[in-house]
GROMACS .gro file of C-alpha atoms in nm:
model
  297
    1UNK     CA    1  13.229   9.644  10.170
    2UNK     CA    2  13.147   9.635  10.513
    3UNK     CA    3  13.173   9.922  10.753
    4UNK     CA    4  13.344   9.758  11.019
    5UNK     CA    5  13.513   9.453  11.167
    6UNK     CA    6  13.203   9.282  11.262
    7UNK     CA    7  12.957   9.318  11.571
    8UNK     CA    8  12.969   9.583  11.708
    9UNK     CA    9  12.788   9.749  12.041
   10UNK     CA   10  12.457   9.957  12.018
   11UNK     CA   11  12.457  10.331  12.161
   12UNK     CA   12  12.170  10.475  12.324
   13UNK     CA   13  12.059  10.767  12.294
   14UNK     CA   14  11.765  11.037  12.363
   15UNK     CA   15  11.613  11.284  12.108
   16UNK     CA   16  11.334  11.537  12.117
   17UNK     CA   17  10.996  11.424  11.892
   18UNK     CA   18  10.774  11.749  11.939
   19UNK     CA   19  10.839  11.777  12.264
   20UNK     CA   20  10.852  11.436  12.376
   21UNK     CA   21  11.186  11.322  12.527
   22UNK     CA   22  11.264  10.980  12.324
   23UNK     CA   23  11.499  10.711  12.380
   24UNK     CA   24  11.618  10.478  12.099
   25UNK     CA   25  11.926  10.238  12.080
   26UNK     CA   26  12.138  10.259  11.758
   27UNK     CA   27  12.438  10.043  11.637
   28UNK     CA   28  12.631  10.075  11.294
   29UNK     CA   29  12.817  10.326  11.101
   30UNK     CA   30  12.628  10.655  11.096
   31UNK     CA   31  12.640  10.600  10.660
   32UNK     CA   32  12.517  10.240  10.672
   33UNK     CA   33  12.192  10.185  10.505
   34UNK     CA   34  11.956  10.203  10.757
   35UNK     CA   35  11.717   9.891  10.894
   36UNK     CA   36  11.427  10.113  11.093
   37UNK     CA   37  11.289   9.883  11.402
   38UNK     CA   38  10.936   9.977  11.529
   39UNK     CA   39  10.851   9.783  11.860
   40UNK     CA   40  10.505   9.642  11.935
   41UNK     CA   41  10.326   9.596  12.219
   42UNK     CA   42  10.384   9.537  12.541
   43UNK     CA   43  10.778   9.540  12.414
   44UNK     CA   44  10.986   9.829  12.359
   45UNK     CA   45  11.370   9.916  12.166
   46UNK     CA   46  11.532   9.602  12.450
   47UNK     CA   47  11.342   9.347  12.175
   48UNK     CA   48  11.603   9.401  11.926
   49UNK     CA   49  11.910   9.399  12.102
   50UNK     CA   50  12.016   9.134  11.987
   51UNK     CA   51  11.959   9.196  11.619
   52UNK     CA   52  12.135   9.550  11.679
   53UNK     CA   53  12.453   9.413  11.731
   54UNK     CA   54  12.420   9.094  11.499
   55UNK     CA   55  12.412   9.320  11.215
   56UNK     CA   56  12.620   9.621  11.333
   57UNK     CA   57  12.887   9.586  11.129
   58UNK     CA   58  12.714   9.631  10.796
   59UNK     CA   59  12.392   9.827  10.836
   60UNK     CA   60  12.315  10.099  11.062
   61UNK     CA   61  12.012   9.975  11.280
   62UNK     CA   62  11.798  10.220  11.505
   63UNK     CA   63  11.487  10.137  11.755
   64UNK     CA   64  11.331  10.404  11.916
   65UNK     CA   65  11.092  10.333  12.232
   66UNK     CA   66  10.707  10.461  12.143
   67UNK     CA   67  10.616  10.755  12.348
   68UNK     CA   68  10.454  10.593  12.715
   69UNK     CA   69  10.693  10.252  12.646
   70UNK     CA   70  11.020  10.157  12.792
   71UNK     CA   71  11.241  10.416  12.853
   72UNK     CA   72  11.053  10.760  12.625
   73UNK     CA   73  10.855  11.055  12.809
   74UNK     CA   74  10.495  10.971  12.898
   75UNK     CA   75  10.316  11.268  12.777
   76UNK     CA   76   9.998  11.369  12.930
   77UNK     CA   77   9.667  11.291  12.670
   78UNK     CA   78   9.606  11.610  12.609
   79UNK     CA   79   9.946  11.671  12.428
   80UNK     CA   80   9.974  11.287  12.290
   81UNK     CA   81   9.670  11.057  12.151
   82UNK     CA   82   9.711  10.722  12.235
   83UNK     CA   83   9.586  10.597  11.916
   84UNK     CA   84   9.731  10.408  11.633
   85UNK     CA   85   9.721  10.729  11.407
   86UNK     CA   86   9.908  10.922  11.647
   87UNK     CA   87  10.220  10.624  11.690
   88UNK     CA   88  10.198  10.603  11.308
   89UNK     CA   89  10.247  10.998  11.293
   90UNK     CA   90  10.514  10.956  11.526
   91UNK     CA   91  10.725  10.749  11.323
   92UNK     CA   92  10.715  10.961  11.065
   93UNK     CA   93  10.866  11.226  11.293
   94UNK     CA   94  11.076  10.999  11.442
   95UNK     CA   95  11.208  10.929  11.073
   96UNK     CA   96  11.209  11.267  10.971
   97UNK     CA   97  11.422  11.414  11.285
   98UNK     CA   98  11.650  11.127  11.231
   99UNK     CA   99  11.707  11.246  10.874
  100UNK     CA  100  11.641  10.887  10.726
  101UNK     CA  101  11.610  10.911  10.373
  102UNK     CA  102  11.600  10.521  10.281
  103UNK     CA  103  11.592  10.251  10.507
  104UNK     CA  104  11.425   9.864  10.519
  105UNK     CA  105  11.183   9.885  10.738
  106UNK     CA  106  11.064   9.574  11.053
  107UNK     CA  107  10.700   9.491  11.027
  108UNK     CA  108  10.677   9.350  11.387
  109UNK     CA  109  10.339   9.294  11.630
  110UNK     CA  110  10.196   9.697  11.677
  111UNK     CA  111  10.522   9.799  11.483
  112UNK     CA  112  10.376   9.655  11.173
  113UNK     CA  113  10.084   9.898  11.181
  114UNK     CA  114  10.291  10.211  11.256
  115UNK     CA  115  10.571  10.076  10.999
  116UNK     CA  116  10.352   9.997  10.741
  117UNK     CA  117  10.164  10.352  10.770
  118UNK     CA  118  10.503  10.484  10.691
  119UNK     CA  119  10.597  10.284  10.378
  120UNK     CA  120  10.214  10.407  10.241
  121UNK     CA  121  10.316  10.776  10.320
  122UNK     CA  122  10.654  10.755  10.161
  123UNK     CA  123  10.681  10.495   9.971
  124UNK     CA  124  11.000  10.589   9.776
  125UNK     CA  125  11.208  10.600  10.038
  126UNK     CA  126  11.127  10.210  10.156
  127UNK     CA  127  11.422   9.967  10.030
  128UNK     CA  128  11.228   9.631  10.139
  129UNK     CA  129  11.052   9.521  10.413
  130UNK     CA  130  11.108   9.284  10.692
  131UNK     CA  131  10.784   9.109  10.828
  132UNK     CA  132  10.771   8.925  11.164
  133UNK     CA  133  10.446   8.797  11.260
  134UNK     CA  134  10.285   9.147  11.233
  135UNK     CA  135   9.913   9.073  11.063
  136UNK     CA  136   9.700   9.240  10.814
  137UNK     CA  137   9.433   8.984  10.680
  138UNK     CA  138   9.143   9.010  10.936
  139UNK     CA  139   9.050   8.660  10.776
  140UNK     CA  140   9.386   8.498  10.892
  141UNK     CA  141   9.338   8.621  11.273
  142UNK     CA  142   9.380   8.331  11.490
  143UNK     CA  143   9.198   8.257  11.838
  144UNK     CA  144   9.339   8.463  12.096
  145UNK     CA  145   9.164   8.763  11.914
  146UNK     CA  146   8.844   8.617  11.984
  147UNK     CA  147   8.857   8.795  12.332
  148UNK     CA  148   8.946   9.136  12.145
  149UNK     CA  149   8.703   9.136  11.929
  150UNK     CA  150   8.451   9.106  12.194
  151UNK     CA  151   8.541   9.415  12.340
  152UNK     CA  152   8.540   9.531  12.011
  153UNK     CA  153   8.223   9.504  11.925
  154UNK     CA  154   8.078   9.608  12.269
  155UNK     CA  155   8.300   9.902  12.362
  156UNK     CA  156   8.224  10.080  12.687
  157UNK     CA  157   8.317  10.077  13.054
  158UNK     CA  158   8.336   9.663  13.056
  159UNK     CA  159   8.528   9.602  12.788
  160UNK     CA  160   8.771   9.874  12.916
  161UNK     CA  161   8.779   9.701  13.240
  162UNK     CA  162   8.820   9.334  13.027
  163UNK     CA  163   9.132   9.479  12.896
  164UNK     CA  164   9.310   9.650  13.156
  165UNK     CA  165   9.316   9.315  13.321
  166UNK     CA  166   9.515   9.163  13.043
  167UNK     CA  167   9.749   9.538  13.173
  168UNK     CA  168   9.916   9.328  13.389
  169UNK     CA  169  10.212   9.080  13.468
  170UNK     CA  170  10.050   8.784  13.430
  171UNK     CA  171   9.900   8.925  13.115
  172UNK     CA  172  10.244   9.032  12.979
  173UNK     CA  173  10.399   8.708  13.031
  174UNK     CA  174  10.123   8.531  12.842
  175UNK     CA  175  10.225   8.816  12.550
  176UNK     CA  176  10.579   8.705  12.583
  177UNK     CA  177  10.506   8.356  12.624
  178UNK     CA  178  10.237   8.200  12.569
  179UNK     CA  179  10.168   7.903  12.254
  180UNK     CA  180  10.555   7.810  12.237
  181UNK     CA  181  10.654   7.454  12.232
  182UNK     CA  182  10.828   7.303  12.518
  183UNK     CA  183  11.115   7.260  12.375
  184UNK     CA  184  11.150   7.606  12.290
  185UNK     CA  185  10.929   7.772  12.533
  186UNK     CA  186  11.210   7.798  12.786
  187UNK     CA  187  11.434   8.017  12.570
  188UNK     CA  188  11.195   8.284  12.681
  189UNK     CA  189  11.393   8.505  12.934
  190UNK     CA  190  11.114   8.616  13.240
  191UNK     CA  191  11.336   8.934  13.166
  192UNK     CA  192  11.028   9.033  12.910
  193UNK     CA  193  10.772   9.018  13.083
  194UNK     CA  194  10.915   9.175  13.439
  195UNK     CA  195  11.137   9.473  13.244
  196UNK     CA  196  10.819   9.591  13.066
  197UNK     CA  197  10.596   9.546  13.346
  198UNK     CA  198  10.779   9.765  13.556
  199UNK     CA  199  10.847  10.041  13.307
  200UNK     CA  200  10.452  10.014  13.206
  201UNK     CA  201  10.301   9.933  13.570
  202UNK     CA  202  10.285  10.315  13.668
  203UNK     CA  203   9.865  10.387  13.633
  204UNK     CA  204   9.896  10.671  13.360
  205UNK     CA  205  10.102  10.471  13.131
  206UNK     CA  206   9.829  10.145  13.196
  207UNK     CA  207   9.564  10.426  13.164
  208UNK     CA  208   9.693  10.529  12.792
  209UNK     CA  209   9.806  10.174  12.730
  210UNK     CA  210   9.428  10.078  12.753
  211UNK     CA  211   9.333  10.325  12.559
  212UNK     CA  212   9.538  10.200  12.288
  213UNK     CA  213   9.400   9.861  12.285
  214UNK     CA  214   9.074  10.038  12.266
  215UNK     CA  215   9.150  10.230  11.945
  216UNK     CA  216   9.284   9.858  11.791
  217UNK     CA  217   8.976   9.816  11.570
  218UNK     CA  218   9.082  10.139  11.341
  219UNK     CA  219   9.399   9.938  11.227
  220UNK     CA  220   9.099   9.680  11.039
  221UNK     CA  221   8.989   9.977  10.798
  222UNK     CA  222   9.356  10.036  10.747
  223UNK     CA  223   9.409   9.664  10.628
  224UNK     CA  224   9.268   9.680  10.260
  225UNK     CA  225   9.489   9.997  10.195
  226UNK     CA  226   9.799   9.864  10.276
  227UNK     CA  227   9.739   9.512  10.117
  228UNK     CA  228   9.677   9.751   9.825
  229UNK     CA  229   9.984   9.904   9.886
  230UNK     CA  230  10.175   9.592   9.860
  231UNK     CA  231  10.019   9.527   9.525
  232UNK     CA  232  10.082   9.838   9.367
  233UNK     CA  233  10.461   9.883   9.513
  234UNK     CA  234  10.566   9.499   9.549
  235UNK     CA  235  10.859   9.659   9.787
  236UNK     CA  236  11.113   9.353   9.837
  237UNK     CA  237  11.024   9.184  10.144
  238UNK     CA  238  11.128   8.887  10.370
  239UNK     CA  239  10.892   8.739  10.599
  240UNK     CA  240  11.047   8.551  10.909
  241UNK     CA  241  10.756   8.388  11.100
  242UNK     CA  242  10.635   8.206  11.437
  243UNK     CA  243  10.365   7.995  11.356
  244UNK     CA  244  10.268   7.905  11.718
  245UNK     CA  245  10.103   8.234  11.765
  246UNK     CA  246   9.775   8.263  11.913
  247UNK     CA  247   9.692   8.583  11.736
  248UNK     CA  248   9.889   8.491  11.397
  249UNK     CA  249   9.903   8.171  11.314
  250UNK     CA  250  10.069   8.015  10.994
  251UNK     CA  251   9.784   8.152  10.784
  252UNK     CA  252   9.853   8.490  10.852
  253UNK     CA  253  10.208   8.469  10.711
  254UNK     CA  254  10.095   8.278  10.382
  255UNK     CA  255   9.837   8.542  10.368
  256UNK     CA  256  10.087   8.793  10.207
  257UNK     CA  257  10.139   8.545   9.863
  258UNK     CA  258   9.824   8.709   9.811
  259UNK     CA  259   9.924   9.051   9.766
  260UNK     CA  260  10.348   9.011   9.748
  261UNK     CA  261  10.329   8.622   9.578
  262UNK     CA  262  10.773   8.684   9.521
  263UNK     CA  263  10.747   8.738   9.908
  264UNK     CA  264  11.044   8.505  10.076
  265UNK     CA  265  10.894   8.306  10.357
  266UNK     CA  266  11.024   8.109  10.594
  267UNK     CA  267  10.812   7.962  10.875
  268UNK     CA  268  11.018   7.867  11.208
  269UNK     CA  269  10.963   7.662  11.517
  270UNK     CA  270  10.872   7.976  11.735
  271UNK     CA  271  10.597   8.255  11.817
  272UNK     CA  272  10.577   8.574  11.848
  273UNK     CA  273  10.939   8.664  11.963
  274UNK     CA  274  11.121   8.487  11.687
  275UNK     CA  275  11.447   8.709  11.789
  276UNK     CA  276  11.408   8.549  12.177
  277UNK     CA  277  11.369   8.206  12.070
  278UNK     CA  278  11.541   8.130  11.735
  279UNK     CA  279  11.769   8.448  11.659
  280UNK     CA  280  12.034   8.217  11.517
  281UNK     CA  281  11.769   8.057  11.246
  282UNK     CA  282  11.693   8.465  11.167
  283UNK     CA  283  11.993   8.684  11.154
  284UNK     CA  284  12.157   8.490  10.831
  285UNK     CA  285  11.826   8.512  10.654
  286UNK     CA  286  11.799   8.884  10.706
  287UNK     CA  287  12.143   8.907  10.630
  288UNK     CA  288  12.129   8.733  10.301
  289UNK     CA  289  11.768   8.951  10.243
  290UNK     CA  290  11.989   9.301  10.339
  291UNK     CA  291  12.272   9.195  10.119
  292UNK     CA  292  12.043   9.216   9.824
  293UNK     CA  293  11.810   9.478   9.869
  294UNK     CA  294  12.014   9.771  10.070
  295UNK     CA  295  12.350   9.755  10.049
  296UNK     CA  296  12.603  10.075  10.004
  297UNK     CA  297  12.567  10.287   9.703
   0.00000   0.00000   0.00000
């Protein structure tokens, strides 16, 4: 039975992570099984808003902004590493303060990495798994990572001036926007790109922000353990995927047969912000996926 009515609004909310002052947006009955939304970069928690109250009335969804992104504390370096092991950490504290003790979690850009980490460290508590264009065959990595992985493989003062550049507005509104067909391009709202540049244009968060783009070639060595994860676990999972993606490209999403071959795909006429551009198209297949993986007990 559902918990409500239908729709309903999203709450926000702060909480303290070790010391870090968090904000996250919630909507759904406090009991409703839980759908756990990780943000990637340059987004924050605003990316699902939609999806929070699209779904409100039968699960209980929560999105927390990563510490340094959208509305959280910016702690100084010295008390948080800007590194993909210390966001992946901080999910699991996020998780644990939130006293989650099953919940689906979104596979999503950055998110992906940091949610995935989480399903590998607890792997009982994970009802199914929602993917969205987050990629973790290095072989299936399509063109835009070209310029990555030249400041990859020649890391130093350059390359950490290459990247700050792509810090920027015009380099978040190629994030938000860039690859999309015409005819869908213009369901982008500019809101993306000029929300998160303000809350990100202050010089230490673009400082730590950097930093984290640095630390992007750990996530490779982390790819063969959680494709092994996937074959060992087979968690349910639903992948809902932009194709026109410069960085993940339909290859990337077919990728996953390899490891999860009962995996439901569905490839759509979008990139990377499937919930910007074709929302309508997603919500019923995630609702039919929920309905048979994590429903009420």
């Amino acid at each position: 039975m559902p918990f409500g009515p239908g729709p309903g609004p999203a709450s926000h909310r702060t909480v303290d992570i070790d010391g870090i002052e968090i904000f996250y947006r919630e909507a759904g009955h406090p009991d409703a099984p839980v759908l756990l939304l990780p943000h990637g970069y340059p987004g924050s928690s605003f990316v699902y808003r939609h999806l929070l109250t699209a779904l409100a009335d039968r699960w209980r969804l929560i999105a927390p902004d990563l510490p340094g992104f959208g509305y959280s504390g910016t702690p100084a370096p010295d008390d948080f590493d800007y590194t993909f092991d210390a966001y992946a950490d901080f999910l699991f504290a996020f998780a644990q303060e939130m006293r989650l003790d099953r919940y689906v979690i979104w596979l999503h850009d950055y998110g992906s990495q940091f949610g995935f980490r989480l399903a590998m460290r607890e792997p009982a508590r994970v009802a199914g798994l929602i993917i969205q264009n987050g990629d973790i065959y290095e072989d299936e990595f399509g063109p835009k990572y070209d310029g990555l992985r030249r400041f990859w493989t020649n890391p130093g003062p350059e390359s950490r001036r290459g990247i700050a550049q792509h810090v920027s507005l015009d380099g978040f509104r190629d994030e938000f926007a860039g690859e999309l067909p015409a005819e869908v391009a213009d369901r982008v709202p500019p809101d993306l790109w000029t929300l998160h540049w303000s809350l990100m244009s202050d010089p230490a968060r673009v400082a730590n922000l950097v930093r984290l783009l640095e630390d992007q070639p750990t996530t490779l060595a982390w790819f063969p353990r959680q494709q092994a994860y996937l074959r060992e676990h087979q968690p349910p999972t639903l992948i809902v995927w932009g194709p026109n993606d410069g960085y993940m490209p339909e290859g990337a999403a077919r990728a996953y047969h390899r490891d999860l071959p009962g995996a439901e795909l569905h490839l759509l006429n979008g990139g990377h912000w499937l919930l910007e551009t074709h929302l309508a198209e997603v919500v019923p297949l995630v609702r039919d996926f929920l309905n048979r993986v994590h429903t009420p007990a």
